[in-house]
Amino acid sequence: MRLSIVDDHALFRDGLRSLLEARGIEVVGEAANGREAVELARQLKPDIVLMDLTMPEVDGLTATRILVTELPEVKVVVLTASDDEADLFESIKSGAYGYLLKNLEADEFFRALEAVQSGLPVFTPHLARRVLQEFGREGVHRPEGPALTERERELLELLVQGVTSNRELA
């Protein structure tokens, strides 16, 4: 698994890189803003980009939209402190492959990365529940594009129930 870390806080990037490398995950690059993230991804083509949302120059949502359009094989996972619903839904609409909060336990974080590498979108059970509630409300304007498939809905339901094991999700 080849990752890049995008966050404007150098200390956070250093700590996350150390944690990832201790688990044998290759960190191919780091960026302090969305502009650098896009340039880095174009050059290095990581498997996964861990993207913060609030950064100078180019924010994480804009960078996510660019990466998803230009490099669809690169999976962008938002890693943020924001549990704001607007950020969550904008990230999904922007093409993020997942949305994780920075207060995640390390084991849960690594299970999420394994899931992404296996091709599964990732959300904590709490966030998955919010997504399901939003899509389940009547009269709510839904984003343009295809509705969730039966399998995607099934996966979200399992995540809401707290199932995070790749084996159980498969």
Backbone as ProteinMPNN parsed JSONL, in Angstrom:
{"seq_chain_A": "MRLSIVDDHALFRDGLRSLLEARGIEVVGEAANGREAVELARQLKPDIVLMDLTMPEVDGLTATRILVTELPEVKVVVLTASDDEADLFESIKSGAYGYLLKNLEADEFFRALEAVQSGLPVFTPHLARRVLQEFGREGVHRPEGPALTERERELLELLVQGVTSNRELA", "coords_chain_A": {"N_chain_A": [[0.852, -1.172, 0.0], [0.666, 2.132, -0.947], [0.899, 5.338, 0.231], [-0.083, 8.823, 0.485], [0.157, 11.694, 2.538], [-1.845, 14.395, 3.391], [-1.942, 17.316, 4.956], [-2.079, 20.345, 6.763], [-0.677, 20.596, 9.101], [2.401, 20.089, 10.262], [3.451, 18.561, 12.402], [1.405, 16.714, 12.884], [1.46, 15.328, 10.425], [4.053, 14.212, 10.591], [3.786, 12.523, 12.843], [1.743, 10.779, 11.972], [2.961, 9.647, 9.716], [5.062, 8.241, 10.957], [3.593, 6.378, 12.464], [2.281, 4.955, 10.393], [4.48, 3.928, 8.921], [5.609, 2.302, 10.866], [3.883, 0.223, 10.811], [4.495, -0.913, 8.448], [3.6, 0.337, 6.158], [4.013, 2.105, 3.192], [4.865, 5.413, 2.955], [4.664, 7.604, 0.489], [4.759, 10.301, 0.017], [4.254, 13.693, 1.222], [2.118, 16.466, 1.791], [1.327, 19.919, 2.319], [-0.884, 21.318, 1.597], [-3.784, 21.503, -0.6], [-3.022, 22.091, -3.253], [-0.328, 21.274, -3.418], [-0.826, 18.593, -2.877], [-2.205, 17.647, -5.151], [-0.248, 18.013, -7.16], [1.723, 16.28, -6.17], [0.375, 13.798, -6.211], [-0.032, 13.496, -8.942], [2.586, 13.052, -9.783], [3.537, 10.842, -8.209], [1.493, 8.967, -7.964], [-0.021, 7.613, -5.74], [-1.596, 4.859, -3.947], [-3.52, 5.51, -2.086], [-4.716, 8.603, -0.842], [-4.538, 10.421, 2.018], [-6.512, 12.879, 3.121], [-6.775, 16.042, 4.505], [-9.302, 18.499, 5.312], [-9.449, 21.349, 5.802], [-7.278, 23.596, 4.735], [-4.565, 25.797, 3.734], [-4.31, 27.776, 0.674], [-5.294, 25.685, -1.438], [-8.181, 23.972, -0.645], [-9.135, 20.817, 0.956], [-11.472, 19.637, -0.179], [-11.628, 20.726, -2.763], [-9.196, 19.81, -3.813], [-9.705, 17.077, -3.672], [-11.801, 16.781, -5.542], [-10.4, 17.406, -7.911], [-8.432, 15.372, -7.953], [-10.013, 13.033, -8.075], [-11.183, 13.344, -10.542], [-8.969, 13.572, -12.339], [-7.252, 11.448, -11.644], [-8.596, 8.744, -11.288], [-7.953, 6.231, -10.287], [-6.644, 6.624, -7.926], [-7.391, 6.576, -4.57], [-9.099, 8.727, -2.541], [-9.174, 9.467, 0.818], [-10.802, 11.154, 3.251], [-9.406, 12.561, 6.076], [-10.028, 13.964, 8.936], [-10.737, 16.472, 11.485], [-13.258, 17.361, 11.546], [-16.578, 16.731, 12.241], [-18.762, 17.652, 11.036], [-21.843, 17.598, 9.358], [-22.231, 18.79, 6.838], [-19.63, 18.914, 5.787], [-19.07, 16.172, 5.66], [-21.029, 15.247, 3.755], [-20.396, 16.851, 1.537], [-17.847, 15.922, 1.019], [-18.361, 13.29, 0.209], [-19.9, 13.817, -2.076], [-17.901, 15.0, -3.545], [-16.352, 12.924, -4.275], [-14.819, 11.453, -2.496], [-13.435, 8.497, -1.12], [-13.796, 7.689, 1.362], [-14.425, 8.725, 4.779], [-12.949, 9.723, 7.566], [-12.524, 10.334, 11.033], [-10.151, 12.209, 12.928], [-9.914, 11.435, 15.549], [-9.934, 8.733, 15.737], [-9.301, 5.368, 16.816], [-6.16, 3.64, 16.625], [-6.172, 0.919, 15.703], [-8.675, 0.736, 14.467], [-8.329, 2.619, 12.473], [-6.325, 1.393, 10.884], [-7.709, -0.877, 10.055], [-9.611, 0.357, 8.484], [-7.986, 1.409, 6.42], [-7.122, -0.979, 5.242], [-9.568, -1.893, 4.303], [-10.145, 0.059, 2.347], [-8.033, -0.438, 0.594], [-8.887, -2.879, -0.283], [-10.959, -2.15, -1.827], [-13.271, -1.186, -0.674], [-15.49, 1.362, 0.438], [-14.994, 3.634, 3.204], [-16.273, 4.508, 6.371], [-16.802, 5.634, 9.674], [-18.877, 3.778, 11.973], [-20.695, 5.568, 13.19], [-20.712, 7.791, 11.418], [-21.559, 6.52, 9.068], [-24.146, 5.863, 9.809], [-25.271, 8.408, 9.899], [-25.174, 9.092, 7.194], [-26.951, 7.18, 6.117], [-29.306, 7.94, 7.428], [-29.689, 10.48, 6.335], [-30.07, 9.895, 3.58], [-32.32, 8.434, 3.838], [-34.37, 10.119, 4.539], [-37.481, 11.556, 3.704], [-38.289, 13.678, 0.984], [-35.891, 14.957, 0.91], [-33.381, 16.672, -0.814], [-31.391, 14.94, -2.984], [-28.009, 14.267, -3.925], [-26.972, 14.752, -7.331], [-26.64, 12.078, -9.689], [-26.0, 8.502, -9.702], [-28.119, 6.422, -7.671], [-27.574, 4.739, -4.507], [-26.363, 1.444, -4.858], [-27.841, -1.8, -4.302], [-25.96, -3.423, -2.986], [-24.139, -1.494, -2.012], [-25.794, -0.165, -0.218], [-26.283, -2.27, 1.538], [-23.676, -2.659, 2.548], [-23.315, -0.2, 3.871], [-25.276, -0.47, 5.859], [-24.205, -2.608, 7.332], [-21.851, -1.367, 8.261], [-22.989, 0.587, 9.893], [-23.954, -1.043, 11.874], [-21.628, -1.624, 13.078], [-19.825, -3.402, 12.006], [-16.631, -3.932, 10.924], [-14.691, -5.535, 9.958], [-12.938, -6.735, 7.175], [-13.355, -9.295, 6.172], [-15.893, -10.014, 7.253], [-17.433, -7.985, 6.07], [-17.131, -8.611, 3.37]], "CA_chain_A": [[0.0, 0.0, 0.0], [1.444, 3.367, -1.067], [0.052, 6.427, 0.705], [0.429, 10.172, 0.712], [-0.518, 12.376, 3.642], [-2.072, 15.802, 3.088], [-2.417, 18.022, 6.144], [-1.273, 21.55, 6.932], [0.029, 20.553, 10.38], [3.603, 19.267, 10.082], [3.582, 17.619, 13.506], [0.442, 15.643, 12.627], [1.998, 14.52, 9.317], [5.193, 13.443, 11.099], [3.28, 11.463, 13.719], [1.008, 9.809, 11.164], [3.95, 8.926, 8.913], [5.738, 7.297, 11.85], [2.63, 5.318, 12.776], [2.081, 4.151, 9.182], [5.716, 3.21, 8.602], [5.789, 1.263, 11.888], [3.026, -0.899, 10.39], [4.962, -1.402, 7.156], [2.93, 1.025, 5.06], [4.933, 3.028, 2.526], [4.419, 6.791, 2.764], [5.442, 8.056, -0.666], [4.874, 11.749, -0.015], [3.484, 14.526, 2.139], [1.795, 17.789, 1.271], [0.77, 20.815, 3.328], [-2.124, 21.935, 1.102], [-4.375, 20.794, -1.726], [-2.247, 22.292, -4.483], [0.802, 20.348, -3.333], [-1.362, 17.231, -2.921], [-2.503, 17.315, -6.545], [1.041, 17.877, -7.85], [2.363, 15.074, -5.655], [-0.354, 12.625, -6.705], [0.25, 13.377, -10.38], [3.938, 12.516, -9.934], [3.8, 9.593, -7.5], [0.342, 8.072, -8.103], [-0.188, 6.726, -4.58], [-2.843, 4.095, -3.918], [-4.456, 6.219, -1.211], [-4.346, 9.931, -0.349], [-5.227, 10.813, 3.248], [-6.724, 14.291, 2.832], [-7.438, 16.933, 5.456], [-10.221, 19.387, 4.597], [-9.168, 22.765, 5.97], [-5.86, 23.874, 4.478], [-4.354, 27.025, 2.957], [-4.174, 27.754, -0.791], [-6.373, 24.882, -2.02], [-8.716, 23.141, 0.43], [-9.197, 19.391, 0.697], [-12.576, 19.284, -1.072], [-11.236, 21.081, -4.127], [-8.15, 18.863, -4.22], [-10.357, 15.773, -3.867], [-12.501, 16.82, -6.841], [-9.391, 17.363, -8.977], [-7.814, 14.048, -7.982], [-10.989, 12.04, -8.507], [-11.375, 13.552, -11.976], [-7.738, 13.319, -13.1], [-6.612, 10.178, -11.274], [-9.651, 7.962, -10.637], [-7.412, 5.04, -9.627], [-6.173, 7.036, -6.604], [-8.524, 6.67, -3.639], [-8.952, 9.808, -1.565], [-9.885, 9.259, 2.08], [-10.748, 12.354, 4.079], [-9.007, 12.339, 7.466], [-10.284, 15.316, 9.426], [-11.296, 16.64, 12.82], [-14.615, 17.868, 11.392], [-17.687, 15.786, 12.134], [-19.864, 18.442, 10.499], [-22.567, 16.883, 8.299], [-22.004, 19.435, 5.54], [-18.324, 18.446, 5.311], [-19.23, 14.757, 5.326], [-21.769, 15.078, 2.501], [-19.628, 17.464, 0.458], [-16.744, 15.005, 0.713], [-18.923, 12.183, -0.566], [-20.24, 14.349, -3.406], [-16.653, 15.331, -4.235], [-15.75, 11.68, -4.741], [-13.976, 10.799, -1.491], [-13.665, 7.064, -0.956], [-14.115, 7.479, 2.761], [-14.402, 9.892, 5.642], [-12.536, 9.267, 8.883], [-12.221, 11.4, 11.982], [-8.803, 12.096, 13.479], [-9.942, 10.868, 16.898], [-10.044, 7.299, 15.542], [-8.301, 4.49, 17.427], [-5.2, 3.165, 15.619], [-6.609, -0.349, 15.094], [-9.794, 1.033, 13.574], [-7.736, 3.336, 11.347], [-5.654, 0.436, 10.002], [-8.765, -1.698, 9.423], [-10.201, 1.189, 7.429], [-7.056, 1.446, 5.29], [-7.196, -2.295, 4.597], [-10.831, -1.93, 3.572], [-9.974, 0.895, 1.151], [-7.156, -1.164, -0.312], [-9.694, -3.974, -0.83], [-11.99, -1.594, -2.693], [-14.481, -0.834, 0.074], [-15.506, 2.71, 1.008], [-14.905, 3.581, 4.668], [-16.862, 5.503, 7.26], [-17.014, 5.06, 10.993], [-20.296, 3.425, 12.105], [-21.476, 6.77, 13.498], [-20.877, 8.575, 10.188], [-22.379, 5.727, 8.14], [-25.53, 6.013, 10.27], [-25.727, 9.736, 9.473], [-25.397, 9.022, 5.748], [-28.19, 6.435, 5.898], [-30.423, 8.772, 7.88], [-29.879, 11.554, 5.356], [-30.631, 9.346, 2.355], [-33.616, 7.846, 4.137], [-35.387, 11.147, 4.785], [-38.336, 11.887, 2.562], [-38.283, 15.064, 0.552], [-34.542, 15.52, 0.962], [-32.717, 16.758, -2.111], [-30.24, 14.05, -3.046], [-27.046, 14.688, -4.932], [-27.132, 14.198, -8.671], [-25.841, 10.886, -9.923], [-26.704, 7.254, -9.437], [-28.466, 6.108, -6.294], [-26.773, 3.645, -3.971], [-26.765, 0.108, -5.295], [-28.275, -2.649, -3.195], [-24.764, -3.858, -2.265], [-23.618, -0.344, -1.278], [-26.707, 0.046, 0.915], [-26.014, -3.377, 2.459], [-22.409, -2.352, 3.224], [-23.553, 0.893, 4.816], [-26.028, -1.028, 6.989], [-23.25, -3.371, 8.146], [-20.989, -0.398, 8.936], [-23.785, 1.203, 10.955], [-24.04, -2.031, 12.943], [-20.322, -1.73, 13.716], [-18.992, -4.394, 11.344], [-15.526, -3.273, 10.238], [-13.799, -6.555, 9.439], [-13.056, -6.961, 5.729], [-13.916, -10.633, 5.96], [-17.331, -9.956, 7.514], [-18.064, -7.135, 5.052], [-17.144, -9.346, 2.097]], "C_chain_A": [[0.899, 1.237, 0.0], [0.516, 4.545, -0.752], [0.735, 7.763, 0.607], [-0.449, 10.825, 1.768], [-0.637, 13.851, 3.283], [-2.703, 16.462, 4.311], [-1.512, 19.23, 6.348], [-0.521, 21.593, 8.26], [1.189, 19.563, 10.274], [3.749, 18.219, 11.181], [2.619, 16.442, 13.326], [0.954, 14.732, 11.513], [3.143, 13.63, 9.796], [4.723, 12.26, 11.953], [2.555, 10.376, 12.934], [1.962, 8.983, 10.302], [4.652, 7.871, 9.761], [4.84, 6.108, 12.182], [2.438, 4.383, 11.584], [3.323, 3.309, 8.868], [6.0, 2.106, 9.614], [4.951, 0.031, 11.563], [3.388, -1.404, 8.998], [4.281, -0.782, 5.954], [3.875, 2.09, 4.502], [4.274, 4.407, 2.343], [5.283, 7.381, 1.653], [5.572, 9.568, -0.733], [3.978, 12.418, 0.996], [3.266, 15.885, 1.502], [1.121, 18.603, 2.369], [-0.501, 21.517, 2.862], [-2.599, 21.166, -0.127], [-3.622, 20.945, -3.029], [-1.066, 21.333, -4.523], [0.333, 18.895, -3.454], [-1.623, 16.775, -4.347], [-1.206, 17.105, -7.321], [1.739, 16.579, -7.456], [1.701, 13.811, -6.214], [-0.119, 12.415, -8.199], [1.608, 12.718, -10.607], [4.061, 11.09, -9.406], [2.697, 8.542, -7.62], [0.214, 7.08, -6.929], [-1.492, 5.932, -4.701], [-3.923, 4.882, -3.183], [-3.867, 7.577, -0.845], [-5.191, 10.196, 0.891], [-5.304, 12.333, 3.24], [-7.43, 15.017, 3.976], [-8.345, 17.866, 4.659], [-9.798, 20.846, 4.634], [-7.67, 23.012, 5.865], [-5.74, 25.17, 3.684], [-4.23, 26.729, 1.462], [-5.313, 27.008, -1.473], [-6.868, 23.938, -0.927], [-8.829, 21.678, -0.008], [-10.317, 18.971, -0.237], [-12.228, 19.576, -2.527], [-10.186, 20.104, -4.638], [-8.742, 17.48, -4.479], [-11.06, 15.726, -5.213], [-11.522, 16.703, -8.007], [-8.807, 15.959, -9.086], [-8.767, 12.977, -8.502], [-11.216, 12.141, -10.017], [-10.144, 13.131, -12.78], [-7.127, 11.946, -12.863], [-7.621, 9.271, -10.564], [-9.149, 6.702, -9.937], [-6.875, 5.349, -8.229], [-7.389, 7.233, -5.708], [-8.231, 7.751, -2.604], [-9.808, 9.479, -0.348], [-9.701, 10.524, 2.907], [-10.417, 11.93, 5.507], [-9.007, 13.711, 8.124], [-10.758, 15.311, 10.872], [-12.769, 17.031, 12.742], [-15.644, 16.743, 11.294], [-18.958, 16.507, 11.675], [-20.524, 17.7, 9.33], [-22.313, 17.481, 6.917], [-20.668, 18.988, 4.956], [-18.394, 16.989, 4.878], [-19.89, 14.591, 3.958], [-21.055, 15.717, 1.318], [-18.456, 16.575, 0.057], [-17.228, 13.839, -0.143], [-19.256, 12.654, -1.978], [-18.993, 14.679, -4.218], [-15.907, 14.093, -4.711], [-14.839, 10.99, -3.744], [-14.402, 9.353, -1.312], [-14.006, 6.728, 0.486], [-13.98, 8.766, 3.533], [-14.111, 9.388, 7.043], [-12.205, 10.471, 9.761], [-10.863, 11.144, 12.624], [-8.788, 11.511, 14.889], [-10.12, 9.345, 16.885], [-8.963, 6.548, 16.317], [-7.418, 3.917, 16.325], [-5.668, 1.88, 14.94], [-7.748, -0.131, 14.107], [-9.301, 1.753, 12.313], [-7.088, 2.357, 10.363], [-6.654, -0.528, 9.349], [-9.413, -0.93, 8.28], [-9.286, 1.253, 6.21], [-7.064, 0.121, 4.529], [-8.47, -2.413, 3.765], [-10.728, -1.125, 2.277], [-9.109, 0.173, 0.125], [-7.908, -2.325, -0.983], [-10.831, -3.473, -1.718], [-13.28, -1.217, -2.002], [-14.411, 0.603, 0.572], [-15.512, 2.612, 2.537], [-15.527, 4.805, 5.338], [-16.925, 4.849, 8.625], [-18.497, 4.715, 11.101], [-21.189, 4.638, 12.37], [-21.741, 7.596, 12.234], [-21.726, 7.828, 9.163], [-23.854, 5.844, 8.513], [-26.094, 7.361, 9.82], [-26.006, 9.769, 7.977], [-26.717, 8.314, 5.464], [-29.411, 7.252, 6.317], [-30.732, 9.861, 6.863], [-30.547, 11.024, 4.089], [-32.013, 8.75, 2.584], [-34.719, 8.859, 4.362], [-36.178, 11.439, 3.531], [-38.236, 13.368, 2.249], [-36.922, 15.718, 0.589], [-33.963, 15.537, -0.439], [-31.472, 15.89, -2.081], [-29.293, 14.518, -4.128], [-27.328, 14.033, -6.276], [-26.248, 12.974, -8.818], [-26.61, 9.649, -9.527], [-26.993, 7.074, -7.957], [-27.55, 4.985, -5.813], [-27.289, 2.322, -4.523], [-27.207, -0.678, -4.071], [-27.072, -3.077, -2.345], [-24.171, -2.706, -1.447], [-24.474, -0.056, -0.051], [-26.47, -1.032, 1.976], [-24.721, -3.13, 3.244], [-22.569, -1.222, 4.242], [-24.298, 0.389, 6.059], [-25.089, -1.806, 7.916], [-22.318, -2.436, 8.912], [-21.716, 0.274, 10.09], [-23.882, 0.259, 12.151], [-22.686, -2.264, 13.622], [-19.41, -2.771, 13.105], [-17.89, -3.661, 10.582], [-14.534, -4.267, 9.662], [-14.025, -6.749, 7.945], [-13.724, -8.286, 5.436], [-15.427, -10.632, 6.169], [-18.055, -9.097, 6.485], [-18.155, -7.844, 3.706], [-18.211, -10.402, 2.119]], "O_chain_A": [[1.785, 1.369, 0.845], [-0.521, 4.721, -1.393], [1.963, 7.854, 0.638], [-1.642, 10.54, 1.872], [0.351, 14.486, 2.914], [-3.855, 16.194, 4.652], [-0.304, 19.143, 6.127], [0.209, 22.551, 8.513], [0.98, 18.352, 10.204], [4.139, 17.087, 10.896], [2.985, 15.297, 13.589], [0.894, 13.508, 11.634], [3.205, 12.448, 9.457], [5.207, 11.139, 11.797], [2.734, 9.188, 13.201], [1.797, 7.77, 10.171], [4.815, 6.731, 9.325], [5.291, 4.963, 12.177], [2.434, 3.163, 11.743], [3.215, 2.116, 8.583], [6.575, 1.077, 9.256], [5.276, -1.077, 11.991], [2.672, -2.229, 8.43], [4.372, -1.312, 4.847], [4.459, 2.873, 5.251], [3.257, 4.535, 1.662], [6.474, 7.628, 1.841], [6.418, 10.075, -1.47], [3.068, 11.805, 1.554], [4.116, 16.389, 0.768], [0.436, 18.058, 3.234], [-1.132, 22.234, 3.639], [-1.899, 20.287, -0.631], [-3.588, 20.013, -3.832], [-0.829, 20.664, -5.528], [1.014, 18.067, -4.06], [-1.298, 15.645, -4.711], [-1.076, 16.129, -8.059], [2.277, 15.87, -8.306], [2.382, 12.876, -6.635], [-0.019, 11.279, -8.662], [1.76, 11.912, -11.525], [4.626, 10.225, -10.076], [2.944, 7.356, -7.4], [0.327, 5.868, -7.112], [-2.38, 6.299, -5.47], [-5.082, 4.916, -3.598], [-2.672, 7.692, -0.572], [-6.42, 10.195, 0.821], [-4.279, 13.006, 3.342], [-8.54, 14.654, 4.365], [-8.17, 18.006, 3.449], [-9.79, 21.513, 3.599], [-6.901, 22.688, 6.769], [-6.697, 25.597, 3.037], [-4.066, 25.58, 1.05], [-6.21, 27.638, -2.032], [-6.082, 23.19, -0.347], [-8.644, 21.347, -1.179], [-10.139, 18.037, -1.019], [-12.501, 18.766, -3.413], [-10.276, 19.625, -5.769], [-8.322, 16.789, -5.407], [-10.933, 14.745, -5.947], [-11.782, 15.987, -8.974], [-8.699, 15.415, -10.185], [-8.368, 12.113, -9.282], [-11.417, 11.127, -10.686], [-10.26, 12.422, -13.78], [-6.553, 11.35, -13.774], [-7.509, 9.055, -9.357], [-9.844, 6.158, -9.079], [-6.672, 4.434, -7.431], [-8.309, 7.975, -6.053], [-7.234, 7.686, -1.885], [-11.011, 9.242, -0.465], [-8.577, 10.912, 3.223], [-11.067, 11.051, 6.072], [-8.106, 14.519, 7.901], [-11.133, 14.269, 11.412], [-13.46, 17.035, 13.76], [-15.591, 15.913, 10.386], [-20.073, 16.034, 11.895], [-19.838, 17.231, 8.422], [-22.193, 16.748, 5.936], [-20.579, 18.712, 3.76], [-17.838, 16.617, 3.844], [-19.371, 13.876, 3.1], [-21.101, 15.184, 0.21], [-18.115, 16.49, -1.123], [-16.569, 13.455, -1.109], [-18.937, 11.979, -2.956], [-19.026, 14.64, -5.448], [-14.939, 14.199, -5.464], [-14.15, 10.034, -4.102], [-15.59, 9.032, -1.351], [-14.449, 5.621, 0.791], [-13.488, 9.771, 3.018], [-14.937, 8.699, 7.642], [-11.68, 11.481, 9.294], [-10.476, 9.995, 12.836], [-7.724, 11.125, 15.372], [-10.424, 8.745, 17.917], [-7.842, 7.037, 16.457], [-7.883, 3.728, 15.201], [-5.571, 1.765, 13.718], [-7.778, -0.741, 13.038], [-9.808, 1.513, 11.218], [-7.278, 2.475, 9.152], [-6.454, -0.945, 8.208], [-9.726, -1.501, 7.236], [-9.763, 1.16, 5.079], [-7.018, 0.112, 3.299], [-8.456, -2.963, 2.664], [-11.176, -1.583, 1.226], [-9.415, 0.173, -1.067], [-7.597, -2.702, -2.112], [-11.576, -4.267, -2.292], [-14.284, -0.955, -2.664], [-13.372, 1.024, 1.08], [-15.982, 1.621, 3.095], [-15.332, 5.948, 4.927], [-17.084, 3.632, 8.723], [-19.308, 5.305, 10.387], [-22.298, 4.729, 11.844], [-22.864, 8.047, 12.008], [-22.529, 8.444, 8.462], [-24.714, 5.917, 7.636], [-27.251, 7.45, 9.409], [-26.966, 10.403, 7.537], [-27.516, 8.792, 4.659], [-30.432, 7.249, 5.629], [-31.896, 10.132, 6.565], [-31.486, 11.637, 3.581], [-32.787, 8.579, 1.642], [-35.894, 8.494, 4.375], [-35.623, 11.556, 2.438], [-38.115, 14.201, 3.147], [-36.804, 16.915, 0.327], [-34.039, 14.547, -1.167], [-30.595, 16.087, -1.241], [-29.716, 15.097, -5.129], [-27.849, 12.919, -6.351], [-25.224, 12.852, -8.145], [-27.748, 9.739, -9.066], [-26.225, 7.51, -7.1], [-26.843, 4.361, -6.604], [-28.496, 2.11, -4.64], [-26.972, -0.261, -2.937], [-27.159, -3.092, -1.117], [-23.745, -2.915, -0.312], [-23.955, 0.257, 1.021], [-26.458, -0.738, 3.172], [-24.671, -3.359, 4.453], [-22.021, -1.287, 5.343], [-23.977, 0.784, 7.18], [-25.17, -1.678, 9.137], [-22.025, -2.679, 10.083], [-21.128, 0.506, 11.147], [-23.892, 0.701, 13.3], [-22.594, -2.998, 14.606], [-18.32, -3.01, 13.626], [-18.178, -2.859, 9.694], [-13.619, -3.87, 8.941], [-15.161, -6.908, 7.498], [-14.569, -8.379, 4.546], [-16.165, -11.186, 5.355], [-19.164, -9.431, 6.068], [-19.143, -7.694, 2.987], [-18.381, -11.128, 1.139]]}, "name": "protein", "num_of_chains": 1, "seq": "MRLSIVDDHALFRDGLRSLLEARGIEVVGEAANGREAVELARQLKPDIVLMDLTMPEVDGLTATRILVTELPEVKVVVLTASDDEADLFESIKSGAYGYLLKNLEADEFFRALEAVQSGLPVFTPHLARRVLQEFGREGVHRPEGPALTERERELLELLVQGVTSNRELA"}
